[in-house]
Short mmCIF file of C-alpha atoms (C1' of nucleotides) in Angstrom, two decimals:
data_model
loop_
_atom_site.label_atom_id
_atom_site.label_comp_id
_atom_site.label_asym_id
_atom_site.label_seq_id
_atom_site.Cartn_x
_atom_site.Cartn_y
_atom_site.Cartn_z
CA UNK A 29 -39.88 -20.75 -1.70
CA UNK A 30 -37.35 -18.89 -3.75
CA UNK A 31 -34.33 -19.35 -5.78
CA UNK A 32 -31.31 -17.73 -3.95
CA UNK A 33 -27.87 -16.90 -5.51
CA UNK A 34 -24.91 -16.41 -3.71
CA UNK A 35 -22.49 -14.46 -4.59
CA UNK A 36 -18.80 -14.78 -3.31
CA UNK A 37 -16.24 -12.58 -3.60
CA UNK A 38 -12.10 -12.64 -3.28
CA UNK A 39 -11.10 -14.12 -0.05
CA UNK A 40 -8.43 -12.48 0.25
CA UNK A 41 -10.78 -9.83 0.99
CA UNK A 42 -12.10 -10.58 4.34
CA UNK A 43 -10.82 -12.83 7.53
CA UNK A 44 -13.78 -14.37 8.29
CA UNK A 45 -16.90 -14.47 5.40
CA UNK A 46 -19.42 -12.27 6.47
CA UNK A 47 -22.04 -13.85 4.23
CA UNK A 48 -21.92 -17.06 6.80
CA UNK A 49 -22.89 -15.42 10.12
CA UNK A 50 -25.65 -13.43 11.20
CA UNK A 51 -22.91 -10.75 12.91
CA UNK A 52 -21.33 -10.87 9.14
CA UNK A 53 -24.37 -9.58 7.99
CA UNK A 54 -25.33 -7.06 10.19
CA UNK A 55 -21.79 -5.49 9.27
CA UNK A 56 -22.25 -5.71 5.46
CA UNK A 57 -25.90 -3.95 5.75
CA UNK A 58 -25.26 -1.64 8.32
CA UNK A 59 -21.83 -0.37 6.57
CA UNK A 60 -23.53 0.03 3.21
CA UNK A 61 -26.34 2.24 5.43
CA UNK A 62 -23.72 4.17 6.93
CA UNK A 63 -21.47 4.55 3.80
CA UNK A 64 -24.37 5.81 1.44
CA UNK A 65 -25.64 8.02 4.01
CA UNK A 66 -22.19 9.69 5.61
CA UNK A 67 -19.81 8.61 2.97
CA UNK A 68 -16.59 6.99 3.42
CA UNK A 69 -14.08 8.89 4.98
CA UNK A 70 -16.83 9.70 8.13
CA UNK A 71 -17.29 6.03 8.26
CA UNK A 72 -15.68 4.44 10.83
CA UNK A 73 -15.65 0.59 12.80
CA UNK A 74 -16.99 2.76 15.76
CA UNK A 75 -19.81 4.17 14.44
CA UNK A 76 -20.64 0.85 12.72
CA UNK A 77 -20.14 -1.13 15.70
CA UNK A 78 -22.67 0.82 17.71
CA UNK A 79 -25.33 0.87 15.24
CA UNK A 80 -25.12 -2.76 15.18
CA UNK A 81 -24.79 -3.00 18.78
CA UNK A 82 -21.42 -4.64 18.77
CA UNK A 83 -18.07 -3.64 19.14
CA UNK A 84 -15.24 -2.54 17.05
CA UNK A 85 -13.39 -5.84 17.94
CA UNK A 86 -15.62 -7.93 16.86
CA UNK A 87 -15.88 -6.40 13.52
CA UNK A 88 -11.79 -6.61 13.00
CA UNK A 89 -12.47 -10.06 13.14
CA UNK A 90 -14.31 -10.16 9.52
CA UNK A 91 -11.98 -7.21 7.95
CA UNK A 92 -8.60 -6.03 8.36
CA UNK A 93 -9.84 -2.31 7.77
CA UNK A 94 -12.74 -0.39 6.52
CA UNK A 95 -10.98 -0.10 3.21
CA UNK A 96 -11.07 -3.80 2.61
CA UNK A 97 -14.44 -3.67 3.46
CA UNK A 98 -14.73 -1.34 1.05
CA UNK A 99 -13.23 -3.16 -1.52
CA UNK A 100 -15.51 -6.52 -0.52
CA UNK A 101 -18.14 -4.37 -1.04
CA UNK A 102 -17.63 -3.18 -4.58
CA UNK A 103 -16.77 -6.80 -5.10
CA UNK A 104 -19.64 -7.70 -4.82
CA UNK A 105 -21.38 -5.33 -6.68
CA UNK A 106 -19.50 -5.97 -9.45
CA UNK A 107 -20.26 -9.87 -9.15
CA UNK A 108 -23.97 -8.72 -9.14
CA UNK A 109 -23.23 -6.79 -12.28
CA UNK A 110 -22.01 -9.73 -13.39
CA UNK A 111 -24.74 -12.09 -12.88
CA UNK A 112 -27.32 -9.58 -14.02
CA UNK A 113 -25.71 -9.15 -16.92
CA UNK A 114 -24.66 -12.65 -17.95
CA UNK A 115 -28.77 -13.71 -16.94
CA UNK A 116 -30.27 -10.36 -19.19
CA UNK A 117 -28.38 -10.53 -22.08
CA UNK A 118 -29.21 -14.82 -22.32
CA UNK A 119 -30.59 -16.00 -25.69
CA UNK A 120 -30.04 -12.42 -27.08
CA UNK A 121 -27.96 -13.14 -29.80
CA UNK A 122 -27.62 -9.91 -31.34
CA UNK A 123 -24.12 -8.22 -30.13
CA UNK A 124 -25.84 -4.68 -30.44
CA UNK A 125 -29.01 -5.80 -28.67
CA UNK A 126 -26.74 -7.30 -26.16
CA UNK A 127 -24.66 -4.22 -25.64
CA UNK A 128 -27.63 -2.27 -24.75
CA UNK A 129 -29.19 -4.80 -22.45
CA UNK A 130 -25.84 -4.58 -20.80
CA UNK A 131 -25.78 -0.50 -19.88
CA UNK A 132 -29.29 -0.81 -19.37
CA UNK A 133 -28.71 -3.71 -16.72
CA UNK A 134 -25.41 -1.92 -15.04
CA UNK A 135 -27.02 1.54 -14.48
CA UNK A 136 -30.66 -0.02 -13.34
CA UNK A 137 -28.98 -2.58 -11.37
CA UNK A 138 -30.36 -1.43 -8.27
CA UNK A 139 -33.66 -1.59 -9.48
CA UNK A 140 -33.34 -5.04 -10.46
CA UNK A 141 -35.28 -7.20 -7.85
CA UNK A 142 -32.59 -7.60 -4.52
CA UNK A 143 -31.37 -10.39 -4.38
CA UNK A 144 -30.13 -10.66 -1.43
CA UNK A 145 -31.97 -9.52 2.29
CA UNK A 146 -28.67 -8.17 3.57
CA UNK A 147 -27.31 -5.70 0.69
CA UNK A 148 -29.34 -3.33 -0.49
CA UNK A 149 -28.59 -2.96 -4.16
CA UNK A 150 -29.58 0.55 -4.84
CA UNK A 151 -27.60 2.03 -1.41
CA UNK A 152 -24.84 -0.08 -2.64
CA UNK A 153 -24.48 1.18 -6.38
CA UNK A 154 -25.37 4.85 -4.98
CA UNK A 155 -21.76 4.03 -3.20
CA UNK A 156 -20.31 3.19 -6.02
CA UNK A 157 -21.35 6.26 -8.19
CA UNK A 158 -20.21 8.62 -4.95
CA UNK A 159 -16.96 6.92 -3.55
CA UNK A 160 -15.94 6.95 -7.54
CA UNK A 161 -12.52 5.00 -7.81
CA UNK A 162 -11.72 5.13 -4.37
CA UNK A 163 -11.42 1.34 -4.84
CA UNK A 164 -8.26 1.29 -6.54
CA UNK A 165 -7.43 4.75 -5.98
CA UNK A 166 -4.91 4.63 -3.46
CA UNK A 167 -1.24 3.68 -3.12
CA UNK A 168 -2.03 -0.47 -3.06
CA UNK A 169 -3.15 -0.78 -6.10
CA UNK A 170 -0.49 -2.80 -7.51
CA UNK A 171 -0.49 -4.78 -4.86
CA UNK A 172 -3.91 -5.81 -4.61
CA UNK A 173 -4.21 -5.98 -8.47
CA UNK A 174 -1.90 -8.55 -8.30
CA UNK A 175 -4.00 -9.95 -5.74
CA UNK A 176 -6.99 -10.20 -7.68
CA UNK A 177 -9.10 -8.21 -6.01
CA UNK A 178 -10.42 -6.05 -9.21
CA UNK A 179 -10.52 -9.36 -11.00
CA UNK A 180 -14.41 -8.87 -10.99
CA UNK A 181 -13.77 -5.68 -12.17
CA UNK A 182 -11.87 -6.71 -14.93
CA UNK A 183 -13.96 -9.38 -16.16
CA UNK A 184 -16.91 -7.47 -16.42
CA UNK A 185 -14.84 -4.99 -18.91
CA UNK A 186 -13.47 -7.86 -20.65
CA UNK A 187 -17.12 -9.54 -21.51
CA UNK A 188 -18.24 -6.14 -22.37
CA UNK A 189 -14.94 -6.08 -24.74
CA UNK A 190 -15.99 -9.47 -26.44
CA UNK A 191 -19.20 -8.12 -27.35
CA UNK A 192 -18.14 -4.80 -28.18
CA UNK A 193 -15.28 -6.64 -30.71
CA UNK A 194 -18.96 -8.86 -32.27
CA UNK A 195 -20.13 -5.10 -32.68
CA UNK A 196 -17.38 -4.01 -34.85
CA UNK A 197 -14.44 -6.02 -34.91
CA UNK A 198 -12.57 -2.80 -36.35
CA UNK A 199 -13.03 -1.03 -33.68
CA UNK A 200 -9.10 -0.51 -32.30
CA UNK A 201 -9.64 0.02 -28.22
CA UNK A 202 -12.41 -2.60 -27.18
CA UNK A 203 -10.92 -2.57 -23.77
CA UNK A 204 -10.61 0.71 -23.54
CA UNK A 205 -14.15 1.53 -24.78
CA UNK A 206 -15.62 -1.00 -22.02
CA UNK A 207 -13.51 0.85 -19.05
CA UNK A 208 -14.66 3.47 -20.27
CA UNK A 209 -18.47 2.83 -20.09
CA UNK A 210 -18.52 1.81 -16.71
CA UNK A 211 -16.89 5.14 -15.76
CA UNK A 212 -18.55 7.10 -17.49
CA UNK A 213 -21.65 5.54 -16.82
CA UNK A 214 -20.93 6.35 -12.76
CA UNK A 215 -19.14 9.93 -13.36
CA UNK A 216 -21.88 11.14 -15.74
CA UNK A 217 -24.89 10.22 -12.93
CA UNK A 218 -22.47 12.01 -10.55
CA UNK A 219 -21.82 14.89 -11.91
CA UNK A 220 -25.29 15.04 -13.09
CA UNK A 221 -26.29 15.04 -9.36
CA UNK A 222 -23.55 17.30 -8.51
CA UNK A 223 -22.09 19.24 -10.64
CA UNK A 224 -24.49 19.36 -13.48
CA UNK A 225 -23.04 22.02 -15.62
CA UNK A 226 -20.64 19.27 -16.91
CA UNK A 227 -22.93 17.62 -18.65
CA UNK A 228 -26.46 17.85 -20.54
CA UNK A 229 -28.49 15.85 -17.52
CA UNK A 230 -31.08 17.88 -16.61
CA UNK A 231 -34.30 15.69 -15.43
CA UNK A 232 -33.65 14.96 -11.17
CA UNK A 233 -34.23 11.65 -10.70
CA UNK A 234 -34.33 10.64 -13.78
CA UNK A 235 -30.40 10.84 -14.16
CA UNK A 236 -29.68 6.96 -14.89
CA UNK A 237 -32.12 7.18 -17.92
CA UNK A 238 -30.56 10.47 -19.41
CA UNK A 239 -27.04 9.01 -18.84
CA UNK A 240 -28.17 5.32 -20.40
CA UNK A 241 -29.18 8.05 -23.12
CA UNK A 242 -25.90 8.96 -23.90
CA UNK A 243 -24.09 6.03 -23.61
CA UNK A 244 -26.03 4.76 -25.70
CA UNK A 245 -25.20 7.50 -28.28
CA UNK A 246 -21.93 7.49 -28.01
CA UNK A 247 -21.63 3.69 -28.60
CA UNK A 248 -23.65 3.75 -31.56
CA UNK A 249 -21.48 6.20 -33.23
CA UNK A 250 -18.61 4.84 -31.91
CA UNK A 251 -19.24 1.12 -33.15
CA UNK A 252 -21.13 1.82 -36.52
CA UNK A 253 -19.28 0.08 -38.91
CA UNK A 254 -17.32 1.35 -41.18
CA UNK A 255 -13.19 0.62 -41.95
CA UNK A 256 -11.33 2.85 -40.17
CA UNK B 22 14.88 37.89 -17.76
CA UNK B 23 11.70 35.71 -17.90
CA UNK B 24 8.08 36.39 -18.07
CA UNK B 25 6.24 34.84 -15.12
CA UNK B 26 2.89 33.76 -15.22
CA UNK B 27 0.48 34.01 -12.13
CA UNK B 28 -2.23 31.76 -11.33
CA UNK B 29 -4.85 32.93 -8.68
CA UNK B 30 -6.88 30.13 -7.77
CA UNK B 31 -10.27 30.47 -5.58
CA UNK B 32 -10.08 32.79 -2.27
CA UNK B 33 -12.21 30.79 -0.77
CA UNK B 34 -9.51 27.77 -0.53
CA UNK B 35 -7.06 29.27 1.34
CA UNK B 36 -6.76 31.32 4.74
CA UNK B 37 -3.82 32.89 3.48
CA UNK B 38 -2.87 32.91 -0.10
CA UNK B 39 0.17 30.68 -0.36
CA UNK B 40 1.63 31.69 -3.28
CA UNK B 41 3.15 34.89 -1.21
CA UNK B 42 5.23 34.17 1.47
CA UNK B 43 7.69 31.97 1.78
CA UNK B 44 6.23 29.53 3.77
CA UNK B 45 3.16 29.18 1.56
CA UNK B 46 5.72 28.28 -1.59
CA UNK B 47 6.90 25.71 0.57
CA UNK B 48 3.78 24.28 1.87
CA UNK B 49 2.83 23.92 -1.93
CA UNK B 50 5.75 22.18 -3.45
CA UNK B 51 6.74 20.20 -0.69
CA UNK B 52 2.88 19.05 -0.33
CA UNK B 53 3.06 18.18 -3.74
CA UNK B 54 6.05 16.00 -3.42
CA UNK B 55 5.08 14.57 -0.72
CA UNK B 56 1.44 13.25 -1.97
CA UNK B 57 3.08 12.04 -5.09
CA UNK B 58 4.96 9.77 -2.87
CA UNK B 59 2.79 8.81 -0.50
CA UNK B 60 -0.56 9.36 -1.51
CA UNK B 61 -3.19 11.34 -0.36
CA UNK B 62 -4.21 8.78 2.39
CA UNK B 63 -1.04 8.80 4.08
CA UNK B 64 -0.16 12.28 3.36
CA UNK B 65 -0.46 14.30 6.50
CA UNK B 66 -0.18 18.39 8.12
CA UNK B 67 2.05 17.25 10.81
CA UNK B 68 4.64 15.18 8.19
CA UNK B 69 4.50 18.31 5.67
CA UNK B 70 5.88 20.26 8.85
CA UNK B 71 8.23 18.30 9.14
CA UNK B 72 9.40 17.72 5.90
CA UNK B 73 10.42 21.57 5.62
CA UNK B 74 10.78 22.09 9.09
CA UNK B 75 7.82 24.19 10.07
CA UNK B 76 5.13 23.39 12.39
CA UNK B 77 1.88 22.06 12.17
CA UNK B 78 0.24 25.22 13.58
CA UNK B 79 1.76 27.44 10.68
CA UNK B 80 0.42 24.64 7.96
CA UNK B 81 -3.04 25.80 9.33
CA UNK B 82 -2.49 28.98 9.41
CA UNK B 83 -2.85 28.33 5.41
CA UNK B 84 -5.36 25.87 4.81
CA UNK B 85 -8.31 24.74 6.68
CA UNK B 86 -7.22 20.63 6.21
CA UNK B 87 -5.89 18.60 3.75
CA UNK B 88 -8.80 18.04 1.59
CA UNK B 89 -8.51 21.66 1.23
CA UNK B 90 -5.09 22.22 0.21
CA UNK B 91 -5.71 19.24 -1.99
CA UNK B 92 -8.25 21.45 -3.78
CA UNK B 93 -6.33 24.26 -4.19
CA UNK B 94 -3.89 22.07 -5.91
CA UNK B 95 -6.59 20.83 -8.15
CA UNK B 96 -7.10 23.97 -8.78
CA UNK B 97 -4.19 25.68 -9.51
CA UNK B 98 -4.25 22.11 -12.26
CA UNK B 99 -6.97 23.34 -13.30
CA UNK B 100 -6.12 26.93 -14.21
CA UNK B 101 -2.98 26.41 -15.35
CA UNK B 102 -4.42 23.58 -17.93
CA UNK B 103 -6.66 26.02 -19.36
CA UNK B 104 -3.83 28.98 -19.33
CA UNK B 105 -1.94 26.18 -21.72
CA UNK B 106 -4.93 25.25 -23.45
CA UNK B 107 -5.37 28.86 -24.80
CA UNK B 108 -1.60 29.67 -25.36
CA UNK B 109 -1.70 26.71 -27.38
CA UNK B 110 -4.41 26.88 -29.69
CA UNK B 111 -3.83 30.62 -30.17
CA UNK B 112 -4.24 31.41 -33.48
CA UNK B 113 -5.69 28.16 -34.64
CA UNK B 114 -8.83 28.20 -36.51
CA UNK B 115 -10.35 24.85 -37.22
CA UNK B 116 -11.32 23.29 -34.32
CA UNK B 117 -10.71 20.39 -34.89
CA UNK B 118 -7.11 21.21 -34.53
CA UNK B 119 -7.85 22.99 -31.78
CA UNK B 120 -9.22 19.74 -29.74
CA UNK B 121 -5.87 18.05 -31.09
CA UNK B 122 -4.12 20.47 -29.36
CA UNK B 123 -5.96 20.82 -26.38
CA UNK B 124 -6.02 17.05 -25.81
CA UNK B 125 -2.02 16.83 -26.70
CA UNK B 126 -1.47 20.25 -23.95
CA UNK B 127 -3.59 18.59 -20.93
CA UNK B 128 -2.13 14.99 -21.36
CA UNK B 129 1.60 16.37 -21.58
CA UNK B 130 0.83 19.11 -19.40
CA UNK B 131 3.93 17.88 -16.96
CA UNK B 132 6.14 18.13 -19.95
CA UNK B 133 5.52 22.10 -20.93
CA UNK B 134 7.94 24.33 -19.73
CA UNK B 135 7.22 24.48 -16.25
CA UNK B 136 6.09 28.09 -15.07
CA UNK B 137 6.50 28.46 -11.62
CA UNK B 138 9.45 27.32 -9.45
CA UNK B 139 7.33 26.25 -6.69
CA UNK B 140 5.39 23.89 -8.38
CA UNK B 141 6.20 20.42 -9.72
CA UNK B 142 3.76 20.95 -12.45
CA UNK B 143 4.72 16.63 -13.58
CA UNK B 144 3.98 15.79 -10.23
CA UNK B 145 1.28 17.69 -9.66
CA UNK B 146 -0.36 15.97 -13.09
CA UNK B 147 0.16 12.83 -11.12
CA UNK B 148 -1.52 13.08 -8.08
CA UNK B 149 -4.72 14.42 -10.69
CA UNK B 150 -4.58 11.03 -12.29
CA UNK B 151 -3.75 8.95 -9.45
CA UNK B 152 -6.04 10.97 -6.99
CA UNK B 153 -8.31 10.44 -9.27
CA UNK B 154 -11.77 12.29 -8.56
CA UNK B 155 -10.88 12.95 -5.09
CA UNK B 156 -11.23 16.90 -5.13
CA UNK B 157 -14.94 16.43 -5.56
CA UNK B 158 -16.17 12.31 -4.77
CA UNK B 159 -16.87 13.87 -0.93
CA UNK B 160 -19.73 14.67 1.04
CA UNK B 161 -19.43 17.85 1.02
CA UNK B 162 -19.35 18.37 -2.87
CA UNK B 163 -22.35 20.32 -3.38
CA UNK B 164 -21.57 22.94 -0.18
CA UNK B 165 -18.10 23.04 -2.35
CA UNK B 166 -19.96 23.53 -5.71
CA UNK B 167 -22.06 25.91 -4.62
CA UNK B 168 -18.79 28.56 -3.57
CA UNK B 169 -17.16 28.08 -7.08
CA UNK B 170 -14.50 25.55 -6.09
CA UNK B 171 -14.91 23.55 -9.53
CA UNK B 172 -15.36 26.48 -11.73
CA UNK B 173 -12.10 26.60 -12.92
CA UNK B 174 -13.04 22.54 -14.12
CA UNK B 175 -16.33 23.83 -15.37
CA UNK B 176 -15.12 26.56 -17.50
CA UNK B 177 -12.14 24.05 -19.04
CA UNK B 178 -15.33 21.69 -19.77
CA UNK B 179 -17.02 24.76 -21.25
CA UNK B 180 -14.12 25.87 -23.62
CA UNK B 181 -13.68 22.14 -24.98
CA UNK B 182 -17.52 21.42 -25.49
CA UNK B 183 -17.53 24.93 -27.39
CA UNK B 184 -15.20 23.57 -29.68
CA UNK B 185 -17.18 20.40 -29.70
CA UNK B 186 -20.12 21.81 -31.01
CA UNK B 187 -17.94 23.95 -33.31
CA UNK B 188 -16.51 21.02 -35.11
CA UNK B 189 -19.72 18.97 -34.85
CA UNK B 190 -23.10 21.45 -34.03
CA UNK B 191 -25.30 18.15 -34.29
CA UNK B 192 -23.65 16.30 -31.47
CA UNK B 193 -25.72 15.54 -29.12
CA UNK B 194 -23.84 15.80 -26.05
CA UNK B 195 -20.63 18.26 -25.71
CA UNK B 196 -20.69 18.81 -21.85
CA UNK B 197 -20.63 15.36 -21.60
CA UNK B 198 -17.87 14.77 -24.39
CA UNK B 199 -15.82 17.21 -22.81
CA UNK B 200 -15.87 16.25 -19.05
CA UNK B 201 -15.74 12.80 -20.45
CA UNK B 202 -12.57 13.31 -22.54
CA UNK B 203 -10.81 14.86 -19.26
CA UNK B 204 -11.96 12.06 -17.03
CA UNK B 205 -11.36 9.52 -19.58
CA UNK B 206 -7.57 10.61 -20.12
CA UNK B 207 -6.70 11.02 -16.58
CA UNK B 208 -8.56 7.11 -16.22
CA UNK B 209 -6.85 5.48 -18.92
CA UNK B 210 -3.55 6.21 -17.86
CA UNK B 211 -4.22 4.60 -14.81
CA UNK B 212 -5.08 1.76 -15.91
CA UNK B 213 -2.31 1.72 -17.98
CA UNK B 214 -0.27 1.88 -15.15
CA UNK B 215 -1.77 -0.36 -12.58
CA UNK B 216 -4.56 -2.29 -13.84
CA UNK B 217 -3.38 -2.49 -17.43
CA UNK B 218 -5.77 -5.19 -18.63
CA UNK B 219 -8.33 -2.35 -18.81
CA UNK B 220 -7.22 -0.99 -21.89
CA UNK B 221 -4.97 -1.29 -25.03
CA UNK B 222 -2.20 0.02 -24.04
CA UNK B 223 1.15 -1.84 -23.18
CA UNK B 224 4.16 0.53 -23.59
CA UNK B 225 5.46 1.42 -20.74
CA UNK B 226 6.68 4.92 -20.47
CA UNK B 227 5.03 6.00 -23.58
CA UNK B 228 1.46 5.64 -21.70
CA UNK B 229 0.50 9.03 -22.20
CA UNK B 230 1.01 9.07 -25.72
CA UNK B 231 -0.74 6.42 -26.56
CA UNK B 232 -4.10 7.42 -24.34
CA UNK B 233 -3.88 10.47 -26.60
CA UNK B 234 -4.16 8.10 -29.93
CA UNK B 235 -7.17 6.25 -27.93
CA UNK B 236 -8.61 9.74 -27.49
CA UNK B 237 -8.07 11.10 -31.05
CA UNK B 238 -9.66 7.84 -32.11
CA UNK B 239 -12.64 8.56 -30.48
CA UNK B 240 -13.36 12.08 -31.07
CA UNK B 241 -12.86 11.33 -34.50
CA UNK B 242 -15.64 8.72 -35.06
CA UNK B 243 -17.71 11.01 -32.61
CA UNK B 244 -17.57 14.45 -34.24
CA UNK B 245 -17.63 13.00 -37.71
CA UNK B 246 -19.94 15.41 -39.21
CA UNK B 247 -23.22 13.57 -40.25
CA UNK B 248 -27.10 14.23 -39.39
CA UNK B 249 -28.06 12.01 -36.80
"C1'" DA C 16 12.21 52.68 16.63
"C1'" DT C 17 7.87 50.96 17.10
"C1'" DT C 18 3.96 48.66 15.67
"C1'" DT C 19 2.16 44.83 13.12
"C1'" DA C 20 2.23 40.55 10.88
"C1'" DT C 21 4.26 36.11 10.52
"C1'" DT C 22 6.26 32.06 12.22
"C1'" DG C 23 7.82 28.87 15.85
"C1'" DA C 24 7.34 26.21 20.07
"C1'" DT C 25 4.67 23.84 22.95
"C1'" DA C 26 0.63 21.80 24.92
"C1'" DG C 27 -3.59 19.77 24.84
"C1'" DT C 28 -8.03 17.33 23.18
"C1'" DA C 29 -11.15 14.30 20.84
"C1'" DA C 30 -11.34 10.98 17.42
"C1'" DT C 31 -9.33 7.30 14.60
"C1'" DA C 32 -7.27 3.00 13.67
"C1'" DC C 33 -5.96 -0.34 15.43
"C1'" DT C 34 -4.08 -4.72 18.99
"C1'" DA C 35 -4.48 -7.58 23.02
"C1'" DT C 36 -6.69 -10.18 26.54
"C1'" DC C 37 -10.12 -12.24 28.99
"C1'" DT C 38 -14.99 -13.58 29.70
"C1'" DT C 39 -19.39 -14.95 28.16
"C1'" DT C 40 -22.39 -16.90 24.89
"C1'" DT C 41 -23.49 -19.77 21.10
"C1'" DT C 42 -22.71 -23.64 18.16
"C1'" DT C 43 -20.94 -28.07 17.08
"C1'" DT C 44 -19.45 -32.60 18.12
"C1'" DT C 45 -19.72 -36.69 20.72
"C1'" DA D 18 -26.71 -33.78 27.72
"C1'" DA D 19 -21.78 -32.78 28.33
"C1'" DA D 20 -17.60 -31.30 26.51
"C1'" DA D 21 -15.05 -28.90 23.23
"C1'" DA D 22 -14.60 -25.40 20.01
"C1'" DA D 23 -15.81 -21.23 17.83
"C1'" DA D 24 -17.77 -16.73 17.90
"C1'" DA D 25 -18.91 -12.60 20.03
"C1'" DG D 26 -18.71 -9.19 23.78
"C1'" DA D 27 -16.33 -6.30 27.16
"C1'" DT D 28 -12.69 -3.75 28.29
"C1'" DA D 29 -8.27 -1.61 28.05
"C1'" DG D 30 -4.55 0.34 25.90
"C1'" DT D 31 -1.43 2.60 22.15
"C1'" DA D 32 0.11 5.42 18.38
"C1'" DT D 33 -1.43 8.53 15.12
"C1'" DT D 34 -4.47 11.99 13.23
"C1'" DA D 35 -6.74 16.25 13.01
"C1'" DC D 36 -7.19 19.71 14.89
"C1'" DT D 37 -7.32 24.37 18.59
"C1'" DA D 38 -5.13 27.50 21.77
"C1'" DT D 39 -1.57 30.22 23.72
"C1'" DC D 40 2.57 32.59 24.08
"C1'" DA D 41 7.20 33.80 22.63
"C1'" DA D 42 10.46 34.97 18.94
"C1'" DT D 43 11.44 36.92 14.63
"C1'" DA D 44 10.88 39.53 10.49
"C1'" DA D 45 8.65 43.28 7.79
"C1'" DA D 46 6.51 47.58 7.26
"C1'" DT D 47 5.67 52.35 8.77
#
DNA sequence: ATTTATTGATAGTAATACTATCTTTTTTTT
DNA sequence: AAAAAAAAGATAGTATTACTATCAATAAAT
């Protein structure tokens, strides 16, 4: 026996929910696979149709285009982030304490215990540290904001914001802190892997810990309070 | 009379270097223009040819691909941020000033004097926000690394953590300041303009200016000097 | 005036990003 | 268990993309 969540995600975001079908599935797995190992501009409906032993048809059926499923994808993730963060942080009552729980819980969220038998959690935030912004980096932005498709997105920055405003209700750019510490948190393990002379990340595989490091740093100088 | 400013980028970006021929000015501006407008995504060799009347073959004839070209447009960003960055802090002692400046120079890069007749240096600072980290979120980022096709980033990074730990020699973390404060800015006015709910920042038109007071405000409390 | 380098014109290929249609299989309803 | 409905598979086809190759025309350099 075990306690399931399910997490759903924008439906404007898929034609047919892949979470209902054992086809749906397959193509959420077996893309995350294939964009974690390739990356995303070699992945292609082809490729993943053949893995899966289907055909590119039948995946058009769940997702108008591979950057849709792209965008499901980091949906999800983010509703993940959400839940794990919403279930750590509970009965902490300290917003500090909180705070900390919180990068702790975003950049070991793939260690957290899966969740789910179809996405792997640590291929899936790997994709989000490497395909960066590519989510809402590209010319329909405004129209999919409108949408609501970074609505997960945005209400993950805007809890983080609350607490961050509990922290120091001084502090001037709340919102703008809590972007920022998801971005950073992702760019910083990136470059660390890639390009580490722009930053102090040394230890391989022990990136997320040095970054959590920092971040932590930074928000404790940036939130002790003082009037400003 | 005027005094002209070259800026060599990389030889390992180009199969012939652009920047003398004809041809190669117009590849560069009109490629510019073009990915403003379009986007990267939909930005292609064959409508570039078009657009000033060459042929795909002779686009080629300049730059292995896109992603490429896209690089060497980074780059010449790049280079021509840091030529600023000096000019404009020449003479300046504190450093703290100095980050001042260097913050105010790359976020109204667009709006200094524009050097070079074939490049749109305003556009060009838009596709670097709104392309976001597209010159290096690939697969092939560490083969890229590896022949110097960031260095010109690195060695901005470099210069502004120098002046980091100039201002502040007990901070922790000037790489990641620095890489950080150029991510950051080039982030937060994208939000600003598309997903605006991100940050604090709601004038229109006066975006840029206004990222710069976010980023001011948090060097500030950073590099405060203290023991920590 | 001749060689050399550069560009243009054209053609062709494999892969991508789809759309359409029809058949078979699976699931649901009765 | 039969009939209806939904889902998936098989196949074909199109426009565009991302190139490579070849040859002719033009411009620049010696």
């Amino acid at each position: 026996m075990s306690v399931a969540i399910k997490i759903s995600v924008n439906v404007g975001l898929y034609l047919k929910e892949p979470q209902n079908s054992t086809l749906g599935k397959k193509i959420l797995k077996n893309s995350i696979i294939l964009i974690d190992k390739n990356g995303f501009e070699a992945f292609t409906f082809k490729k993943l149709a053949e893995e899966i032993h289907s055909t590119e048809a039948s995946i058009y059926r769940y997702f108008q285009n591979k950057h849709i499923l792209l965008l499901y994808l980091f949906n999800w993730y983010w509703e993940w982030v959400n839940y794990l963060i919403i279930f750590n942080t509970k009965n902490i009552t300290a917003p500090s304490v909180k705070l900390k729980i919180i990068l702790h819980s975003f950049l070991h969220a793939q260690k957290e215990n899966p969740s789910t038998e179809f996405i792997n959690e640590s291929a899936l935030h790997n994709i989000v540290i490497s395909e960066g912004g590519k989510a809402y980096h590209t010319k329909m932005v405004d129209d999919e904001n409108s949408k609501g498709f970074f609505s997960s997105y945005i209400s993950l920055v805007n809890y983080v914001s609350k607490i961050i405003k509990e922290i120091n209700p001084t502090f001037k750019y709340p919102n703008a802190l809590a972007s920022n510490l998801f971005e950073m948190s992702n760019n910083q393990v990136y470059f660390a892997r890639h390009i580490p002379s722009l930053n102090e990340v040394s230890k391989k595989g022990e990136d997320v810990s040095e970054v959590e490091k920092i971040l932590n740093y930074f928000t404790e100088i940036l939130l002790e309070k003082r009037l400003k």
